[in-house]
Coordinates of C-alpha atoms and ligand atoms in Angstrom, one line a residue:
M1166 CA -140.1 253.1 -205.9
T1167 CA -137.9 252.2 -202.9
R1168 CA -138.9 249.3 -200.2
I1169 CA -140.2 251.7 -197.4
E1170 CA -142.2 253.6 -200.3
A1171 CA -143.9 250.2 -201.2
Q1172 CA -144.6 249.3 -197.5
H1173 CA -146.0 252.7 -196.7
L1174 CA -148.6 252.5 -199.6
A1175 CA -149.3 249.0 -198.4
H1176 CA -150.0 250.4 -194.7
L1177 CA -152.0 253.0 -196.3
S1178 CA -154.2 250.4 -198.1
A1179 CA -154.9 248.6 -195.2
L1180 CA -155.5 251.9 -193.2
D1181 CA -158.4 252.7 -195.4
D1182 CA -159.9 249.6 -195.1
A1183 CA -159.6 249.6 -191.0
Y1184 CA -160.6 253.3 -191.0
A1185 CA -163.7 252.2 -193.4
D1186 CA -164.3 249.4 -191.0
K1187 CA -164.6 251.7 -187.4
L1188 CA -166.6 254.6 -188.7
G1189 CA -169.1 252.1 -190.1
R1190 CA -169.0 250.5 -186.9
Y1191 CA -169.8 253.9 -184.8
G1192 CA -172.1 255.4 -187.5
Y1193 CA -169.7 258.0 -188.9
D1194 CA -169.4 259.3 -192.5
G1195 CA -165.8 260.4 -192.0
V1196 CA -163.5 261.6 -189.6
V1197 CA -161.4 264.9 -189.9
I1198 CA -157.6 264.7 -188.2
Y1199 CA -156.1 268.0 -187.3
S1200 CA -152.1 267.9 -186.9
G1201 CA -152.2 270.2 -183.9
H1202 CA -150.0 273.6 -183.9
A1203 CA -147.5 274.8 -181.2
H1204 CA -148.8 277.4 -178.4
L1205 CA -147.2 280.5 -177.6
H1206 CA -145.8 281.1 -174.5
F1207 CA -147.9 283.0 -172.4
G1208 CA -147.9 286.8 -173.2
D1209 CA -145.1 286.1 -175.9
D1210 CA -145.0 285.6 -179.7
H1211 CA -142.8 282.4 -179.2
A1212 CA -143.5 278.9 -179.2
G1213 CA -141.8 275.9 -177.5
S1214 CA -141.1 272.9 -179.5
F1215 CA -143.8 270.8 -181.1
A1216 CA -145.0 267.4 -181.7
S1217 CA -147.4 266.3 -184.3
F1218 CA -150.8 264.5 -183.0
G1219 CA -150.1 260.7 -183.8
H1220 CA -153.0 259.9 -185.7
F1221 CA -152.4 262.5 -187.7
L1222 CA -149.0 260.6 -188.3
H1223 CA -150.3 257.4 -188.4
W1224 CA -151.1 258.5 -192.3
V1225 CA -148.3 260.8 -193.1
P1226 CA -144.9 260.8 -192.3
L1227 CA -145.0 265.0 -191.4
A1228 CA -143.8 265.0 -187.7
G1229 CA -143.7 268.6 -186.8
T1230 CA -146.4 269.6 -189.4
Q1231 CA -148.7 272.1 -188.2
H1232 CA -152.1 273.6 -189.3
S1233 CA -153.0 270.7 -191.1
W1234 CA -155.9 268.6 -191.4
L1235 CA -156.7 265.1 -192.9
L1236 CA -160.2 264.1 -194.1
I1237 CA -160.8 260.3 -194.4
R1238 CA -164.0 259.2 -196.1
P1239 CA -164.7 255.8 -196.8
G1240 CA -165.2 254.9 -200.4
H1241 CA -163.3 258.1 -201.2
R1242 CA -159.5 259.4 -201.7
P1243 CA -157.9 260.7 -198.3
V1244 CA -157.8 264.5 -198.7
L1245 CA -154.7 266.6 -196.8
Q1246 CA -154.9 269.8 -196.2
W1247 CA -151.3 271.1 -196.3
H1248 CA -150.6 274.3 -194.5
M1249 CA -148.1 275.9 -197.0
P1250 CA -148.4 279.7 -196.2
Q1251 CA -147.5 282.7 -198.6
D1252 CA -144.7 283.6 -195.8
F1253 CA -141.6 285.5 -196.2
W1254 CA -140.3 284.6 -192.4
H1255 CA -140.3 280.8 -192.9
L1256 CA -139.7 278.4 -195.6
S1257 CA -142.5 275.9 -196.1
T1258 CA -141.7 272.0 -196.8
P1259 CA -142.0 271.4 -200.3
V1260 CA -144.2 268.1 -201.0
P1261 CA -141.7 265.3 -201.3
D1262 CA -141.1 263.2 -204.3
E1263 CA -142.5 259.9 -202.9
A1264 CA -145.0 257.5 -203.6
W1265 CA -147.3 258.2 -200.2
V1266 CA -148.3 261.5 -202.0
K1267 CA -150.1 260.1 -204.6
H1268 CA -152.3 258.3 -202.2
F1269 CA -153.9 261.8 -201.4
D1270 CA -155.5 264.4 -202.6
I1271 CA -153.5 267.1 -201.4
I1272 CA -154.7 270.5 -201.0
E1273 CA -151.8 273.3 -200.7
S1274 CA -153.2 275.5 -197.9
N1275 CA -152.7 279.5 -197.3
A1276 CA -154.9 279.4 -194.4
S1277 CA -155.1 277.3 -191.4
S1278 CA -159.0 276.8 -191.3
P1279 CA -160.3 273.1 -191.7
P1280 CA -161.4 271.9 -194.9
S1281 CA -164.4 272.2 -196.1
L1282 CA -166.9 269.0 -195.4
P1283 CA -169.8 267.5 -197.9
P1284 CA -172.9 266.5 -195.9
G1285 CA -172.8 263.9 -193.1
R1286 CA -172.2 262.9 -189.8
Y1287 CA -168.6 263.6 -188.7
A1288 CA -165.7 263.2 -185.7
L1289 CA -162.8 265.3 -185.4
L1290 CA -160.1 264.0 -183.5
G1291 CA -157.3 266.4 -182.6
D1292 CA -156.3 269.5 -180.1
V1293 CA -159.3 271.6 -181.2
P1294 CA -161.5 274.1 -179.1
S1295 CA -165.1 272.9 -178.8
E1296 CA -166.5 276.0 -180.0
Q1297 CA -164.6 275.5 -183.4
A1298 CA -165.8 271.9 -183.6
Q1299 CA -169.3 273.2 -182.8
S1300 CA -169.2 275.3 -185.4
M1301 CA -168.1 272.6 -187.8
G1302 CA -171.1 270.5 -186.7
V1303 CA -168.6 267.4 -185.9
E1304 CA -168.2 265.7 -182.8
L1305 CA -165.0 266.1 -181.3
N1306 CA -163.0 263.4 -179.9
P1307 CA -165.6 260.8 -179.1
E1308 CA -164.6 258.3 -176.7
Q1309 CA -165.3 255.4 -178.4
L1310 CA -164.0 255.8 -181.6
W1311 CA -160.9 257.5 -180.1
I1312 CA -160.3 254.1 -178.4
A1313 CA -160.8 252.1 -181.6
L1314 CA -158.8 254.0 -183.7
D1315 CA -156.0 253.7 -181.0
E1316 CA -155.9 249.7 -181.1
L1317 CA -155.0 250.2 -184.8
R1318 CA -151.9 251.5 -183.5
V1319 CA -151.4 248.7 -181.3
R1320 CA -149.9 246.0 -183.5
K1321 CA -147.6 247.4 -186.2
S1322 CA -147.4 247.3 -190.1
P1323 CA -144.2 246.0 -191.6
Y1324 CA -143.9 250.1 -192.8
E1325 CA -144.0 250.9 -189.1
V1326 CA -141.5 248.8 -188.0
A1327 CA -139.0 249.3 -190.7
C1328 CA -139.5 252.9 -189.4
L1329 CA -139.0 252.0 -185.9
R1330 CA -135.9 249.9 -187.1
E1331 CA -134.5 253.1 -188.8
A1332 CA -134.9 255.3 -185.7
N1333 CA -133.1 252.6 -183.7
G1334 CA -129.9 252.4 -186.1
L1335 CA -129.8 256.1 -185.8
A1336 CA -130.3 256.4 -182.4
M1337 CA -127.5 253.6 -181.6
A1338 CA -124.8 255.9 -183.7
G1339 CA -125.8 258.5 -181.1
H1340 CA -125.4 256.3 -177.8
Q1341 CA -121.9 255.2 -179.0
A1342 CA -120.8 258.6 -179.7
A1343 CA -122.1 259.5 -176.4
R1344 CA -120.2 256.7 -174.9
D1345 CA -117.0 257.7 -176.4
A1346 CA -117.6 261.4 -175.3
F1347 CA -117.9 260.4 -171.6
E1348 CA -114.7 258.1 -171.9
G1349 CA -113.0 261.2 -173.1
G1350 CA -114.0 263.2 -169.9
A1351 CA -116.9 265.0 -171.7
A1352 CA -119.4 267.1 -169.3
E1353 CA -123.2 265.5 -170.1
L1354 CA -123.7 269.1 -172.2
D1355 CA -121.2 267.7 -174.6
I1356 CA -122.0 264.3 -174.4
Q1357 CA -125.6 265.7 -175.4
L1358 CA -124.5 267.6 -178.2
A1359 CA -122.3 264.6 -179.3
Y1360 CA -125.2 261.9 -179.2
L1361 CA -127.2 264.8 -181.2
A1362 CA -124.3 265.2 -183.8
A1363 CA -124.0 261.3 -184.2
S1364 CA -127.5 260.5 -184.4
R1365 CA -128.3 263.4 -187.2
Q1366 CA -130.9 265.3 -185.3
R1367 CA -131.7 269.0 -183.6
E1368 CA -132.5 269.0 -179.6
T1369 CA -136.3 270.3 -181.1
E1370 CA -137.1 266.8 -183.1
V1371 CA -136.1 264.2 -180.6
P1372 CA -138.9 262.4 -179.4
Y1373 CA -138.2 262.9 -176.0
Q1374 CA -135.6 264.9 -174.0
N1375 CA -132.4 263.3 -173.9
I1376 CA -131.8 261.9 -170.5
V1377 CA -128.0 262.6 -170.4
G1378 CA -127.2 261.8 -166.3
R1379 CA -123.4 261.2 -165.1
N1380 CA -123.1 259.6 -161.4
E1381 CA -125.8 260.2 -159.0
H1382 CA -128.1 261.8 -162.0
A1383 CA -128.0 258.3 -163.4
G1384 CA -130.4 257.5 -160.3
V1385 CA -133.0 260.7 -161.3
L1386 CA -135.6 258.6 -163.7
H1387 CA -136.2 261.6 -165.9
Y1388 CA -132.9 263.6 -165.1
Q1389 CA -133.7 267.1 -167.3
H1390 CA -130.3 268.9 -167.2
Y1391 CA -127.0 269.2 -168.4
D1392 CA -124.1 270.3 -166.4
I1393 CA -121.8 272.2 -168.2
R1394 CA -118.8 271.0 -166.5
P1395 CA -117.2 267.6 -166.2
A1396 CA -117.6 265.9 -162.8
E1397 CA -114.1 265.2 -161.1
R1398 CA -114.8 261.3 -160.7
R1399 CA -116.0 259.3 -163.4
Y1400 CA -118.3 256.2 -161.9
S1401 CA -121.2 256.0 -164.2
L1402 CA -123.5 257.7 -167.0
L1403 CA -127.0 256.8 -167.9
V1404 CA -128.0 257.8 -171.6
D1405 CA -131.8 257.5 -172.2
A1406 CA -131.8 258.9 -175.9
G1407 CA -133.9 257.9 -179.0
H1408 CA -134.6 259.1 -182.6
R1409 CA -137.6 260.0 -184.9
S1410 CA -137.7 258.3 -188.3
R1411 CA -141.0 259.3 -190.0
G1412 CA -142.6 260.0 -187.0
Y1413 CA -141.6 257.1 -185.5
C1414 CA -139.8 256.9 -182.0
A1415 CA -136.7 255.1 -180.4
D1416 CA -136.0 254.9 -177.3
I1417 CA -133.1 253.4 -176.0
T1418 CA -131.0 253.5 -172.7
R1419 CA -127.5 252.4 -172.2
T1420 CA -125.4 252.5 -169.1
W1421 CA -121.8 252.7 -168.7
S1422 CA -118.9 252.3 -165.7
G1423 CA -116.3 254.8 -165.7
H1424 CA -112.4 254.7 -164.8
D1425 CA -113.7 255.6 -160.9
S1426 CA -116.4 253.1 -160.6
D1427 CA -116.7 250.5 -157.6
V1428 CA -116.1 247.0 -159.1
R1429 CA -119.5 246.1 -157.3
F1430 CA -121.1 248.6 -159.8
Q1431 CA -119.5 247.3 -162.8
A1432 CA -120.4 243.7 -161.8
L1433 CA -123.9 244.9 -161.2
L1434 CA -123.9 246.5 -164.6
E1435 CA -123.0 243.3 -165.9
G1436 CA -125.7 241.4 -164.3
M1437 CA -128.3 244.1 -165.4
N1438 CA -127.3 243.4 -169.0
A1439 CA -127.3 239.8 -168.8
L1440 CA -130.7 240.2 -167.0
Q1441 CA -132.3 242.5 -169.6
Q1442 CA -131.4 240.5 -172.6
N1443 CA -132.6 237.1 -170.8
L1444 CA -136.2 239.3 -170.5
V1445 CA -135.8 240.2 -174.3
R1446 CA -135.6 236.4 -175.0
R1447 CA -138.9 235.6 -173.4
I1448 CA -140.9 237.6 -175.7
A1449 CA -143.5 236.0 -177.7
P1450 CA -146.9 236.6 -178.5
G1451 CA -149.2 235.3 -176.0
V1452 CA -147.0 236.4 -172.9
H1453 CA -148.4 238.8 -170.5
F1454 CA -146.7 241.6 -170.0
V1455 CA -147.7 242.0 -166.1
D1456 CA -145.9 237.9 -165.4
L1457 CA -142.9 239.7 -167.3
H1458 CA -142.7 243.0 -165.5
W1459 CA -142.8 240.3 -161.8
Q1460 CA -140.2 238.3 -163.7
M1461 CA -138.0 241.3 -163.4
H1462 CA -138.6 242.2 -159.7
E1463 CA -137.8 238.3 -159.3
Q1464 CA -134.6 238.3 -161.3
L1465 CA -133.3 241.9 -159.5
G1466 CA -133.9 240.3 -156.4
R1467 CA -131.5 237.3 -157.2
L1468 CA -129.2 239.9 -158.4
L1469 CA -129.0 241.9 -155.3
K1470 CA -128.6 238.8 -153.4
E1471 CA -125.7 237.5 -155.4
Q1472 CA -123.9 240.7 -155.3
G1473 CA -124.5 241.0 -151.7
L1474 CA -126.8 243.9 -151.4
I1475 CA -129.7 241.9 -149.7
D1476 CA -130.2 239.0 -147.5
C1477 CA -133.3 238.1 -147.6
S1478 CA -135.5 235.7 -149.4
V1479 CA -136.2 237.1 -153.5
E1480 CA -139.9 236.3 -152.1
A1481 CA -139.4 238.6 -149.1
A1482 CA -137.8 241.1 -151.2
I1483 CA -140.6 241.3 -153.3
E1484 CA -143.0 241.1 -150.9
Q1485 CA -141.7 243.8 -148.5
G1486 CA -141.2 246.4 -151.7
V1487 CA -137.5 246.1 -151.7
T1488 CA -137.3 245.4 -155.0
Y1489 CA -140.1 248.3 -155.9
A1490 CA -137.3 250.5 -154.2
F1491 CA -134.4 249.9 -156.3
C1492 CA -136.9 249.9 -159.5
P1493 CA -139.7 251.9 -159.3
H1494 CA -140.9 251.8 -162.5
G1495 CA -142.6 249.6 -165.1
L1496 CA -141.0 247.1 -167.2
G1497 CA -141.7 248.6 -170.8
H1498 CA -144.5 250.1 -172.9
L1499 CA -145.8 250.2 -176.6
L1500 CA -143.6 252.0 -178.6
G1501 CA -144.4 254.0 -181.9
L1502 CA -145.6 257.3 -182.7
Q1503 CA -145.4 258.4 -179.3
V1504 CA -142.6 256.9 -176.9
H1505 CA -145.1 255.9 -174.6
D1506 CA -147.6 254.8 -177.1
V1507 CA -151.3 254.3 -176.8
G1508 CA -153.5 251.5 -176.3
G1509 CA -151.3 249.7 -173.5
R1510 CA -153.8 249.7 -170.7
R1511 CA -156.6 248.6 -172.8
G1512 CA -157.7 245.2 -173.7
P1513 CA -157.7 244.3 -177.6
D1514 CA -161.8 245.1 -177.5
G1515 CA -161.2 248.4 -175.5
T1516 CA -162.0 247.4 -171.9
A1517 CA -159.5 249.5 -169.7
L1518 CA -156.8 247.3 -168.0
P1519 CA -155.7 249.4 -165.1
P1520 CA -152.2 248.3 -163.7
P1521 CA -151.6 246.1 -160.5
D1522 CA -151.7 248.3 -157.4
R1523 CA -148.3 247.1 -156.7
A1524 CA -147.0 248.5 -160.1
P1525 CA -148.7 251.6 -160.8
A1526 CA -146.2 253.2 -163.3
L1527 CA -146.5 249.9 -165.6
R1528 CA -147.9 251.2 -169.0
L1529 CA -148.3 247.9 -170.3
T1530 CA -150.7 245.9 -169.2
R1531 CA -151.9 243.6 -171.9
E1532 CA -150.6 240.4 -173.2
L1533 CA -147.8 240.8 -176.0
E1534 CA -149.7 240.0 -179.8
T1535 CA -147.9 239.8 -183.0
G1536 CA -146.8 243.0 -184.0
M1537 CA -146.3 245.1 -181.2
V1538 CA -143.1 246.9 -180.4
V1539 CA -142.5 247.2 -176.9
T1540 CA -139.4 248.4 -174.8
I1541 CA -137.6 246.1 -172.2
E1542 CA -136.1 248.8 -169.6
P1543 CA -135.3 247.5 -166.2
G1544 CA -133.6 249.3 -164.0
C1545 CA -131.5 249.3 -160.5
Y1546 CA -131.3 252.6 -159.1
F1547 CA -129.7 253.9 -155.5
I1548 CA -132.5 256.5 -154.7
P1549 CA -132.1 257.8 -151.4
M1550 CA -135.8 259.1 -151.0
L1551 CA -137.1 255.3 -151.9
L1552 CA -134.3 253.6 -149.9
A1553 CA -134.5 255.6 -146.7
P1554 CA -138.2 254.3 -145.6
L1555 CA -136.7 250.6 -145.4
R1556 CA -134.5 251.6 -143.0
E1557 CA -137.5 251.8 -140.5
T1558 CA -138.9 248.3 -141.7
K1559 CA -138.3 244.5 -140.4
V1560 CA -136.3 244.0 -143.6
A1561 CA -133.6 246.7 -142.7
H1562 CA -131.3 244.3 -141.2
D1563 CA -131.3 242.2 -144.4
I1564 CA -129.8 245.1 -146.5
H1565 CA -126.4 245.7 -146.5
W1566 CA -126.4 249.8 -146.5
E1567 CA -122.7 250.2 -146.4
A1568 CA -122.4 248.7 -150.2
I1569 CA -125.6 250.7 -150.7
D1570 CA -124.4 253.8 -149.6
A1571 CA -121.2 253.3 -151.5
L1572 CA -123.0 252.6 -154.7
T1573 CA -125.3 256.0 -154.2
S1574 CA -122.5 258.2 -155.9
H1575 CA -123.3 255.9 -159.1
G1576 CA -126.9 256.7 -159.3
G1577 CA -127.9 253.6 -160.9
I1578 CA -128.4 251.2 -163.8
R1579 CA -131.2 251.1 -166.7
V1580 CA -130.6 248.8 -170.1
E1581 CA -133.4 249.6 -172.8
D1582 CA -133.7 248.1 -175.9
N1583 CA -136.9 248.2 -178.5
V1584 CA -138.4 244.8 -179.4
H1585 CA -140.7 243.9 -182.1
V1586 CA -143.0 240.8 -181.2
T1587 CA -143.1 238.5 -184.5
E1588 CA -145.5 235.4 -185.2
T1589 CA -143.4 233.0 -183.1
A1590 CA -141.0 235.0 -181.1
Y1591 CA -139.1 238.4 -181.3
E1592 CA -136.6 240.6 -183.5
N1593 CA -134.6 243.0 -181.4
L1594 CA -135.1 246.0 -183.3
T1595 CA -132.1 248.1 -181.4
P1596 CA -128.5 247.0 -182.8
S1597 CA -125.6 246.1 -180.3
A1598 CA -123.3 248.9 -179.2
D1599 CA -120.2 247.5 -181.0
Ligands
LIG2900 N1 -137.4 257.6 -172.4 C1 -138.7 257.1 -171.4 C2 -139.2 256.0 -171.1 O1 -137.8 255.3 -171.5 O2 -139.9 255.5 -171.2
MN2901 MN1 -138.8 253.8 -172.3
MN2902 MN1 -135.9 255.3 -172.4

């Protein structure tokens, strides 16, 4: 048995106990979890790409599996009803020769209908119409149980950390190939293809659509296109792209300067790389992520001052929303079976922890705990629609608009690593680029 197979078995045995505890607490005899399935485009017989439901993947490493069901009943072996249609159009995935398989009673099913349930009170979690849940006599997606099961995904087991580490290694091979393609003058689409080839994945399998933005596109936070022609000038490239390993997601961003890059951009990029590592080094159990988010704003304010982009104090830059205009997103989020993983805006007891009014996009508002895996992704962008309103405020004369106008063609910078909170500090799961 390989190390990861042994870790998976330990993970499953801990899940058996944790589910028994939660189901007992809310008075259920069991829970049915549906993998989900791809929905057809309207009026068409083709479907878009598909990601299996996170609570399904928490048990089985079957990302992309559809029409399949888990039945979890405390005191009984878990049942996996695996959709394997007798179908000459497609090839069913064979049951792998891996240790985790023996933890389940596996039913290979030609049908996509749910498993039959022994008498009892059941919850059903998944993307299922309410009429179907009603006909099964189950409670569909009950909120309290849902929140409790989300909480089980917040602190990762050694198996999950190993999957995330592997996903990071493969993603970094893609980032290195992307950088080389950029340096060779490739267009965004060719950089994307180089990334996919080196990270050994197809476009429908990536955990989120890769962001490959050169020059001003680097300043569009979730830029979604790929130019097919190379740019005439090479100022910058931002690549935010990941990988899935056994369902677990890497989410890494690197920004590179190009040979037409302004020297101030290169200095800013160096400063952002150092700032990001400085924030990573602060990770430890007990640190509040909202505090870390404000530390990012303080450090960003200092960097903007050092680079001669603003004159006001760091406090005033934060207070007047100047740092927000340069970085409107949060410092990071939980990472796991989903890129923006569940449970980031609740306390350990399930109470809602909404983001502060001045950080509405922050997806992680809780204290760090051993076992969490988070992203640390500070950014600094030149986004005309966010900076323009500052020209009308009293801080306008503290901002060096000429310098900013010269940098707008470079789009922006984001640097993102995936970090595991250990018992005393942290482990950066993202290998360095070289
Ligand atoms: N790739 C999306 C994010 O960084 O949150
Ligand atoms: Mn992220
Ligand atoms: Mn990202």
